[in-house]
């Protein structure tokens, strides 16, 4: 019986302490401060005029949670970007490169999730006497990413995306037009990337990611590990210059562009 009485008393003490802590915490909250200010204003009006007067409405000051402040200081996930692209291919003892452009964007749908997509298109041409050949390679990507704040300025990211890899060959011979040829093909791949994005200072952002590319069965390209590193320098809060390199087993993409962040 004594044990039960002691347990009940201890429980009552714990509940009273919790209630006191919650009340003290509430008194430190912005809502409690606004309520106290409104009550003080109403009491002053009654004391001066002898009758209740409507309290002067205090201007609303939005409360910004700490997590949101960290996001403002950390990497950004809503932007559009465009620029020049280059691809280097080392395959079957052949090394070639092509130049072109790219377009990319990202949209934060919550504090921790974002959609992203991009399109790269590069080409390489050869001409020998009357013969002319052109190879065009394009890559389209769309995916979903998630970020976890490791600190005020550093995020851990994970991204899952679908890629469409396409290629086109055009061959023309002015002396023998009947030999002209044009053909194209494409395949799909899935990509998973894990990485770190950091904003050590307000005008500089860095990222590094690694992952794996799973390609549909084909005769030219195999599954591959993937690496990605990049940097952005912001010369205004909105506009910045971006440089990025992406490495597959036999293919390397290089990008240099301009980004507008929102």
PDB file of C-alpha atoms in Angstrom:
ATOM      1  CA  UNK A   1       0.000   0.000   0.000  1.00  0.00           C
ATOM      2  CA  UNK A   2       2.832   2.399   0.893  1.00  0.00           C
ATOM      3  CA  UNK A   3       4.461   1.712  -2.476  1.00  0.00           C
ATOM      4  CA  UNK A   4       1.225   2.552  -4.283  1.00  0.00           C
ATOM      5  CA  UNK A   5       0.820   5.820  -2.331  1.00  0.00           C
ATOM      6  CA  UNK A   6       4.413   6.765  -3.131  1.00  0.00           C
ATOM      7  CA  UNK A   7       3.885   6.004  -6.831  1.00  0.00           C
ATOM      8  CA  UNK A   8       0.731   8.148  -6.915  1.00  0.00           C
ATOM      9  CA  UNK A   9       2.539  11.046  -5.201  1.00  0.00           C
ATOM     10  CA  UNK A  10       5.494  10.745  -7.558  1.00  0.00           C
ATOM     11  CA  UNK A  11       3.169  10.767 -10.554  1.00  0.00           C
ATOM     12  CA  UNK A  12       1.404  13.873  -9.257  1.00  0.00           C
ATOM     13  CA  UNK A  13       4.749  15.629  -8.805  1.00  0.00           C
ATOM     14  CA  UNK A  14       5.831  14.722 -12.355  1.00  0.00           C
ATOM     15  CA  UNK A  15       2.541  15.967 -13.843  1.00  0.00           C
ATOM     16  CA  UNK A  16       2.801  19.226 -11.883  1.00  0.00           C
ATOM     17  CA  UNK A  17       6.381  19.735 -13.087  1.00  0.00           C
ATOM     18  CA  UNK A  18       5.378  19.081 -16.702  1.00  0.00           C
ATOM     19  CA  UNK A  19       2.506  21.551 -16.427  1.00  0.00           C
ATOM     20  CA  UNK A  20       4.863  24.187 -14.978  1.00  0.00           C
ATOM     21  CA  UNK A  21       7.404  23.620 -17.764  1.00  0.00           C
ATOM     22  CA  UNK A  22       4.730  23.875 -20.459  1.00  0.00           C
ATOM     23  CA  UNK A  23       3.380  27.079 -18.906  1.00  0.00           C
ATOM     24  CA  UNK A  24       6.868  28.581 -18.722  1.00  0.00           C
ATOM     25  CA  UNK A  25       7.534  27.621 -22.325  1.00  0.00           C
ATOM     26  CA  UNK A  26       4.215  29.112 -23.427  1.00  0.00           C
ATOM     27  CA  UNK A  27       5.101  32.380 -21.728  1.00  0.00           C
ATOM     28  CA  UNK A  28       8.234  32.587 -23.861  1.00  0.00           C
ATOM     29  CA  UNK A  29       6.375  31.934 -27.118  1.00  0.00           C
ATOM     30  CA  UNK A  30       5.537  34.779 -29.540  1.00  0.00           C
ATOM     31  CA  UNK A  31       1.800  34.039 -29.193  1.00  0.00           C
ATOM     32  CA  UNK A  32       1.930  34.501 -25.415  1.00  0.00           C
ATOM     33  CA  UNK A  33       3.840  37.751 -25.787  1.00  0.00           C
ATOM     34  CA  UNK A  34       1.221  39.087 -28.236  1.00  0.00           C
ATOM     35  CA  UNK A  35      -1.588  38.145 -25.832  1.00  0.00           C
ATOM     36  CA  UNK A  36       0.091  39.930 -22.915  1.00  0.00           C
ATOM     37  CA  UNK A  37       0.657  43.041 -25.040  1.00  0.00           C
ATOM     38  CA  UNK A  38      -3.012  43.067 -26.120  1.00  0.00           C
ATOM     39  CA  UNK A  39      -4.220  42.700 -22.518  1.00  0.00           C
ATOM     40  CA  UNK A  40      -1.914  45.481 -21.308  1.00  0.00           C
ATOM     41  CA  UNK A  41      -3.171  47.810 -24.057  1.00  0.00           C
ATOM     42  CA  UNK A  42      -6.789  47.078 -23.137  1.00  0.00           C
ATOM     43  CA  UNK A  43      -6.146  47.704 -19.430  1.00  0.00           C
ATOM     44  CA  UNK A  44      -4.493  51.056 -20.239  1.00  0.00           C
ATOM     45  CA  UNK A  45      -7.499  52.151 -22.313  1.00  0.00           C
ATOM     46  CA  UNK A  46      -9.919  51.283 -19.486  1.00  0.00           C
ATOM     47  CA  UNK A  47      -7.853  53.151 -16.894  1.00  0.00           C
ATOM     48  CA  UNK A  48      -7.669  56.330 -18.988  1.00  0.00           C
ATOM     49  CA  UNK A  49     -11.229  56.570 -20.311  1.00  0.00           C
ATOM     50  CA  UNK A  50     -13.145  54.761 -17.599  1.00  0.00           C
ATOM     51  CA  UNK A  51     -14.737  52.490 -20.149  1.00  0.00           C
ATOM     52  CA  UNK A  52     -13.562  49.600 -22.239  1.00  0.00           C
ATOM     53  CA  UNK A  53     -12.079  50.716 -25.539  1.00  0.00           C
ATOM     54  CA  UNK A  54     -11.198  48.441 -28.398  1.00  0.00           C
ATOM     55  CA  UNK A  55      -7.554  47.526 -28.145  1.00  0.00           C
ATOM     56  CA  UNK A  56      -5.245  48.805 -30.835  1.00  0.00           C
ATOM     57  CA  UNK A  57      -4.424  45.893 -33.046  1.00  0.00           C
ATOM     58  CA  UNK A  58      -0.752  45.195 -33.059  1.00  0.00           C
ATOM     59  CA  UNK A  59       0.885  44.730 -36.454  1.00  0.00           C
ATOM     60  CA  UNK A  60       1.283  41.071 -37.261  1.00  0.00           C
ATOM     61  CA  UNK A  61       4.867  39.890 -37.224  1.00  0.00           C
ATOM     62  CA  UNK A  62       5.195  36.486 -38.862  1.00  0.00           C
ATOM     63  CA  UNK A  63       7.187  33.951 -36.943  1.00  0.00           C
ATOM     64  CA  UNK A  64       9.858  32.251 -39.031  1.00  0.00           C
ATOM     65  CA  UNK A  65      10.713  28.774 -37.715  1.00  0.00           C
ATOM     66  CA  UNK A  66      14.366  27.938 -37.157  1.00  0.00           C
ATOM     67  CA  UNK A  67      14.249  25.250 -39.863  1.00  0.00           C
ATOM     68  CA  UNK A  68      13.144  27.796 -42.439  1.00  0.00           C
ATOM     69  CA  UNK A  69      15.955  30.155 -41.453  1.00  0.00           C
ATOM     70  CA  UNK A  70      18.424  27.353 -41.961  1.00  0.00           C
ATOM     71  CA  UNK A  71      17.010  26.680 -45.430  1.00  0.00           C
ATOM     72  CA  UNK A  72      17.499  30.346 -46.348  1.00  0.00           C
ATOM     73  CA  UNK A  73      21.154  30.141 -45.324  1.00  0.00           C
ATOM     74  CA  UNK A  74      21.669  26.722 -46.913  1.00  0.00           C
ATOM     75  CA  UNK A  75      21.616  25.462 -50.524  1.00  0.00           C
ATOM     76  CA  UNK A  76      18.739  26.476 -52.798  1.00  0.00           C
ATOM     77  CA  UNK A  77      16.452  24.021 -54.604  1.00  0.00           C
ATOM     78  CA  UNK A  78      14.373  26.273 -56.864  1.00  0.00           C
ATOM     79  CA  UNK A  79      16.182  27.534 -59.954  1.00  0.00           C
ATOM     80  CA  UNK A  80      16.471  27.494 -63.738  1.00  0.00           C
ATOM     81  CA  UNK A  81      19.771  27.150 -65.568  1.00  0.00           C
ATOM     82  CA  UNK A  82      21.133  27.121 -69.112  1.00  0.00           C
ATOM     83  CA  UNK A  83      24.522  27.127 -70.758  1.00  0.00           C
ATOM     84  CA  UNK A  84      27.132  25.319 -72.858  1.00  0.00           C
ATOM     85  CA  UNK A  85      27.742  21.570 -72.669  1.00  0.00           C
ATOM     86  CA  UNK A  86      30.526  19.275 -73.785  1.00  0.00           C
ATOM     87  CA  UNK A  87      30.696  15.484 -73.836  1.00  0.00           C
ATOM     88  CA  UNK A  88      33.793  13.286 -74.073  1.00  0.00           C
ATOM     89  CA  UNK A  89      33.370   9.663 -75.134  1.00  0.00           C
ATOM     90  CA  UNK A  90      36.007   6.940 -74.730  1.00  0.00           C
ATOM     91  CA  UNK A  91      34.537   3.752 -76.124  1.00  0.00           C
ATOM     92  CA  UNK A  92      35.892   0.845 -78.154  1.00  0.00           C
ATOM     93  CA  UNK A  93      39.365   2.451 -78.367  1.00  0.00           C
ATOM     94  CA  UNK A  94      37.850   5.607 -79.866  1.00  0.00           C
ATOM     95  CA  UNK A  95      38.035   9.009 -78.148  1.00  0.00           C
ATOM     96  CA  UNK A  96      35.762  11.749 -79.434  1.00  0.00           C
ATOM     97  CA  UNK A  97      34.109  14.874 -78.073  1.00  0.00           C
ATOM     98  CA  UNK A  98      31.107  17.000 -78.977  1.00  0.00           C
ATOM     99  CA  UNK A  99      29.815  20.435 -78.056  1.00  0.00           C
ATOM    100  CA  UNK A 100      26.310  21.774 -77.534  1.00  0.00           C
ATOM    101  CA  UNK A 101      24.077  23.169 -74.825  1.00  0.00           C
ATOM    102  CA  UNK A 102      21.892  22.245 -71.892  1.00  0.00           C
ATOM    103  CA  UNK A 103      18.839  23.417 -69.967  1.00  0.00           C
ATOM    104  CA  UNK A 104      18.015  22.415 -66.413  1.00  0.00           C
ATOM    105  CA  UNK A 105      15.725  23.351 -63.540  1.00  0.00           C
ATOM    106  CA  UNK A 106      14.638  22.430 -60.027  1.00  0.00           C
ATOM    107  CA  UNK A 107      11.510  23.170 -57.983  1.00  0.00           C
ATOM    108  CA  UNK A 108      11.210  22.801 -54.198  1.00  0.00           C
ATOM    109  CA  UNK A 109       7.753  21.356 -53.445  1.00  0.00           C
ATOM    110  CA  UNK A 110       8.323  21.172 -49.654  1.00  0.00           C
ATOM    111  CA  UNK A 111      11.175  22.111 -47.326  1.00  0.00           C
ATOM    112  CA  UNK A 112      12.664  18.640 -47.890  1.00  0.00           C
ATOM    113  CA  UNK A 113      11.496  17.494 -51.365  1.00  0.00           C
ATOM    114  CA  UNK A 114      12.176  18.875 -54.818  1.00  0.00           C
ATOM    115  CA  UNK A 115      11.572  17.995 -58.455  1.00  0.00           C
ATOM    116  CA  UNK A 116      14.356  18.391 -61.006  1.00  0.00           C
ATOM    117  CA  UNK A 117      14.934  17.867 -64.698  1.00  0.00           C
ATOM    118  CA  UNK A 118      17.310  18.694 -67.501  1.00  0.00           C
ATOM    119  CA  UNK A 119      18.156  18.275 -71.165  1.00  0.00           C
ATOM    120  CA  UNK A 120      21.613  18.035 -72.802  1.00  0.00           C
ATOM    121  CA  UNK A 121      22.260  17.994 -76.535  1.00  0.00           C
ATOM    122  CA  UNK A 122      25.716  17.784 -78.124  1.00  0.00           C
ATOM    123  CA  UNK A 123      26.943  17.034 -81.648  1.00  0.00           C
ATOM    124  CA  UNK A 124      30.103  16.142 -83.550  1.00  0.00           C
ATOM    125  CA  UNK A 125      30.682  16.515 -87.304  1.00  0.00           C
ATOM    126  CA  UNK A 126      33.255  15.075 -89.724  1.00  0.00           C
ATOM    127  CA  UNK A 127      33.885  16.067 -93.344  1.00  0.00           C
ATOM    128  CA  UNK A 128      36.192  14.309 -95.810  1.00  0.00           C
ATOM    129  CA  UNK A 129      36.026  15.549 -99.399  1.00  0.00           C
ATOM    130  CA  UNK A 130      32.405  14.984-100.500  1.00  0.00           C
ATOM    131  CA  UNK A 131      31.452  12.943 -97.436  1.00  0.00           C
ATOM    132  CA  UNK A 132      29.916  14.476 -94.331  1.00  0.00           C
ATOM    133  CA  UNK A 133      28.831  12.753 -91.121  1.00  0.00           C
ATOM    134  CA  UNK A 134      27.232  14.128 -87.964  1.00  0.00           C
ATOM    135  CA  UNK A 135      26.518  12.360 -84.667  1.00  0.00           C
ATOM    136  CA  UNK A 136      24.121  13.918 -82.146  1.00  0.00           C
ATOM    137  CA  UNK A 137      23.777  12.712 -78.549  1.00  0.00           C
ATOM    138  CA  UNK A 138      21.030  13.916 -76.210  1.00  0.00           C
ATOM    139  CA  UNK A 139      20.127  13.175 -72.613  1.00  0.00           C
ATOM    140  CA  UNK A 140      16.807  14.032 -70.942  1.00  0.00           C
ATOM    141  CA  UNK A 141      16.337  13.556 -67.196  1.00  0.00           C
ATOM    142  CA  UNK A 142      13.469  13.965 -64.728  1.00  0.00           C
ATOM    143  CA  UNK A 143      13.445  12.983 -61.075  1.00  0.00           C
ATOM    144  CA  UNK A 144      12.604  13.520 -57.414  1.00  0.00           C
ATOM    145  CA  UNK A 145      15.078  14.553 -54.752  1.00  0.00           C
ATOM    146  CA  UNK A 146      15.075  14.745 -50.955  1.00  0.00           C
ATOM    147  CA  UNK A 147      17.302  16.803 -48.679  1.00  0.00           C
ATOM    148  CA  UNK A 148      18.163  16.419 -45.000  1.00  0.00           C
ATOM    149  CA  UNK A 149      19.812  19.307 -43.139  1.00  0.00           C
ATOM    150  CA  UNK A 150      23.093  18.262 -41.537  1.00  0.00           C
ATOM    151  CA  UNK A 151      23.808  21.807 -40.365  1.00  0.00           C
ATOM    152  CA  UNK A 152      22.707  25.349 -41.146  1.00  0.00           C
ATOM    153  CA  UNK A 153      24.654  25.349 -44.423  1.00  0.00           C
ATOM    154  CA  UNK A 154      25.079  21.664 -45.350  1.00  0.00           C
ATOM    155  CA  UNK A 155      22.467  19.204 -46.702  1.00  0.00           C
ATOM    156  CA  UNK A 156      22.572  15.505 -47.458  1.00  0.00           C
ATOM    157  CA  UNK A 157      20.691  14.764 -50.690  1.00  0.00           C
ATOM    158  CA  UNK A 158      19.284  11.672 -52.376  1.00  0.00           C
ATOM    159  CA  UNK A 159      17.950  11.727 -55.937  1.00  0.00           C
ATOM    160  CA  UNK A 160      16.123   9.165 -58.056  1.00  0.00           C
ATOM    161  CA  UNK A 161      15.600   9.945 -61.741  1.00  0.00           C
ATOM    162  CA  UNK A 162      14.650   8.513 -65.123  1.00  0.00           C
ATOM    163  CA  UNK A 163      16.872   9.217 -68.141  1.00  0.00           C
ATOM    164  CA  UNK A 164      16.257   8.997 -71.852  1.00  0.00           C
ATOM    165  CA  UNK A 165      19.527   8.619 -73.784  1.00  0.00           C
ATOM    166  CA  UNK A 166      19.313   9.204 -77.511  1.00  0.00           C
ATOM    167  CA  UNK A 167      21.652   9.158 -80.475  1.00  0.00           C
ATOM    168  CA  UNK A 168      21.349  10.154 -84.137  1.00  0.00           C
ATOM    169  CA  UNK A 169      23.623   9.626 -87.136  1.00  0.00           C
ATOM    170  CA  UNK A 170      23.408  11.615 -90.377  1.00  0.00           C
ATOM    171  CA  UNK A 171      25.609  10.687 -93.341  1.00  0.00           C
ATOM    172  CA  UNK A 172      25.703  12.443 -96.697  1.00  0.00           C
ATOM    173  CA  UNK A 173      27.801  11.981 -99.809  1.00  0.00           C
ATOM    174  CA  UNK A 174      27.536  14.651-102.496  1.00  0.00           C
ATOM    175  CA  UNK A 175      29.051  12.344-105.128  1.00  0.00           C
ATOM    176  CA  UNK A 176      26.781   9.412-104.314  1.00  0.00           C
ATOM    177  CA  UNK A 177      23.480  10.748-102.921  1.00  0.00           C
ATOM    178  CA  UNK A 178      21.988   7.261-103.003  1.00  0.00           C
ATOM    179  CA  UNK A 179      24.303   6.368-100.101  1.00  0.00           C
ATOM    180  CA  UNK A 180      22.896   9.057 -97.817  1.00  0.00           C
ATOM    181  CA  UNK A 181      21.755   7.685 -94.480  1.00  0.00           C
ATOM    182  CA  UNK A 182      19.977   9.011 -91.393  1.00  0.00           C
ATOM    183  CA  UNK A 183      19.000   6.998 -88.334  1.00  0.00           C
ATOM    184  CA  UNK A 184      18.328   7.439 -84.627  1.00  0.00           C
ATOM    185  CA  UNK A 185      17.726   5.321 -81.545  1.00  0.00           C
ATOM    186  CA  UNK A 186      17.255   5.776 -77.810  1.00  0.00           C
ATOM    187  CA  UNK A 187      17.127   3.854 -74.555  1.00  0.00           C
ATOM    188  CA  UNK A 188      15.982   4.445 -70.963  1.00  0.00           C
ATOM    189  CA  UNK A 189      17.954   4.313 -67.752  1.00  0.00           C
ATOM    190  CA  UNK A 190      17.385   4.824 -64.031  1.00  0.00           C
ATOM    191  CA  UNK A 191      19.813   6.748 -61.842  1.00  0.00           C
ATOM    192  CA  UNK A 192      20.234   6.927 -58.067  1.00  0.00           C
ATOM    193  CA  UNK A 193      22.508   9.599 -56.588  1.00  0.00           C
ATOM    194  CA  UNK A 194      23.546  10.353 -52.988  1.00  0.00           C
ATOM    195  CA  UNK A 195      25.548  13.402 -52.083  1.00  0.00           C
ATOM    196  CA  UNK A 196      26.317  16.547 -50.144  1.00  0.00           C
ATOM    197  CA  UNK A 197      25.353  20.134 -50.977  1.00  0.00           C
ATOM    198  CA  UNK A 198      26.940  22.984 -49.024  1.00  0.00           C
ATOM    199  CA  UNK A 199      26.763  26.762 -48.982  1.00  0.00           C
ATOM    200  CA  UNK A 200      29.830  27.757 -46.941  1.00  0.00           C
ATOM    201  CA  UNK A 201      29.252  31.465 -47.654  1.00  0.00           C
ATOM    202  CA  UNK A 202      26.237  33.300 -49.030  1.00  0.00           C
ATOM    203  CA  UNK A 203      27.592  33.631 -52.591  1.00  0.00           C
ATOM    204  CA  UNK A 204      29.173  30.177 -52.990  1.00  0.00           C
ATOM    205  CA  UNK A 205      27.561  26.745 -53.301  1.00  0.00           C
ATOM    206  CA  UNK A 206      29.330  23.393 -53.711  1.00  0.00           C
ATOM    207  CA  UNK A 207      28.072  19.850 -54.294  1.00  0.00           C
ATOM    208  CA  UNK A 208      29.401  16.343 -54.782  1.00  0.00           C
ATOM    209  CA  UNK A 209      27.302  13.268 -55.576  1.00  0.00           C
ATOM    210  CA  UNK A 210      27.891   9.619 -56.367  1.00  0.00           C
ATOM    211  CA  UNK A 211      25.550   6.885 -57.524  1.00  0.00           C
ATOM    212  CA  UNK A 212      24.692   4.238 -60.065  1.00  0.00           C
ATOM    213  CA  UNK A 213      23.146   4.188 -63.540  1.00  0.00           C
ATOM    214  CA  UNK A 214      20.996   1.187 -64.534  1.00  0.00           C
ATOM    215  CA  UNK A 215      20.564   0.984 -68.327  1.00  0.00           C
ATOM    216  CA  UNK A 216      18.115  -1.017 -70.446  1.00  0.00           C
ATOM    217  CA  UNK A 217      19.640  -3.992 -72.232  1.00  0.00           C
ATOM    218  CA  UNK A 218      21.474  -2.792 -75.326  1.00  0.00           C
ATOM    219  CA  UNK A 219      24.614  -3.483 -77.358  1.00  0.00           C
ATOM    220  CA  UNK A 220      26.517  -0.220 -76.723  1.00  0.00           C
ATOM    221  CA  UNK A 221      26.188   1.037 -73.134  1.00  0.00           C
ATOM    222  CA  UNK A 222      26.467  -0.926 -69.889  1.00  0.00           C
ATOM    223  CA  UNK A 223      25.415  -0.107 -66.351  1.00  0.00           C
ATOM    224  CA  UNK A 224      27.816   2.358 -64.791  1.00  0.00           C
ATOM    225  CA  UNK A 225      28.846   4.129 -61.614  1.00  0.00           C
ATOM    226  CA  UNK A 226      28.216   7.883 -61.722  1.00  0.00           C
ATOM    227  CA  UNK A 227      29.978  10.828 -60.107  1.00  0.00           C
ATOM    228  CA  UNK A 228      29.027  14.505 -60.135  1.00  0.00           C
ATOM    229  CA  UNK A 229      30.802  17.602 -58.771  1.00  0.00           C
ATOM    230  CA  UNK A 230      29.832  21.231 -59.188  1.00  0.00           C
ATOM    231  CA  UNK A 231      30.171  24.807 -58.013  1.00  0.00           C
ATOM    232  CA  UNK A 232      28.015  27.935 -58.202  1.00  0.00           C
ATOM    233  CA  UNK A 233      29.210  31.481 -57.617  1.00  0.00           C
ATOM    234  CA  UNK A 234      26.410  34.005 -57.033  1.00  0.00           C
ATOM    235  CA  UNK A 235      27.207  37.566 -58.055  1.00  0.00           C
ATOM    236  CA  UNK A 236      23.694  38.629 -56.953  1.00  0.00           C
ATOM    237  CA  UNK A 237      21.137  36.878 -54.690  1.00  0.00           C
ATOM    238  CA  UNK A 238      19.375  35.654 -57.866  1.00  0.00           C
ATOM    239  CA  UNK A 239      22.010  35.230 -60.578  1.00  0.00           C
ATOM    240  CA  UNK A 240      25.035  32.977 -60.503  1.00  0.00           C
ATOM    241  CA  UNK A 241      27.584  31.164 -62.689  1.00  0.00           C
ATOM    242  CA  UNK A 242      27.642  27.351 -62.534  1.00  0.00           C
ATOM    243  CA  UNK A 243      30.294  24.822 -63.483  1.00  0.00           C
ATOM    244  CA  UNK A 244      29.687  21.068 -63.292  1.00  0.00           C
ATOM    245  CA  UNK A 245      31.247  17.775 -64.334  1.00  0.00           C
ATOM    246  CA  UNK A 246      29.424  14.432 -64.513  1.00  0.00           C
ATOM    247  CA  UNK A 247      31.325  11.164 -64.971  1.00  0.00           C
ATOM    248  CA  UNK A 248      30.038   7.857 -66.308  1.00  0.00           C
ATOM    249  CA  UNK A 249      32.191   4.835 -67.106  1.00  0.00           C
ATOM    250  CA  UNK A 250      32.828   5.792 -70.742  1.00  0.00           C
ATOM    251  CA  UNK A 251      31.176   9.216 -71.004  1.00  0.00           C
ATOM    252  CA  UNK A 252      31.871  12.556 -69.332  1.00  0.00           C
ATOM    253  CA  UNK A 253      29.593  15.602 -69.404  1.00  0.00           C
ATOM    254  CA  UNK A 254      30.899  19.119 -68.692  1.00  0.00           C
ATOM    255  CA  UNK A 255      28.577  22.096 -68.206  1.00  0.00           C
ATOM    256  CA  UNK A 256      29.135  25.823 -67.825  1.00  0.00           C
ATOM    257  CA  UNK A 257      26.066  28.019 -67.484  1.00  0.00           C
ATOM    258  CA  UNK A 258      24.096  30.752 -65.780  1.00  0.00           C
ATOM    259  CA  UNK A 259      21.587  30.009 -63.007  1.00  0.00           C
ATOM    260  CA  UNK A 260      18.665  32.077 -61.712  1.00  0.00           C
ATOM    261  CA  UNK A 261      17.660  31.068 -58.163  1.00  0.00           C
ATOM    262  CA  UNK A 262      14.289  31.859 -56.588  1.00  0.00           C
TER     263      UNK A 262
END
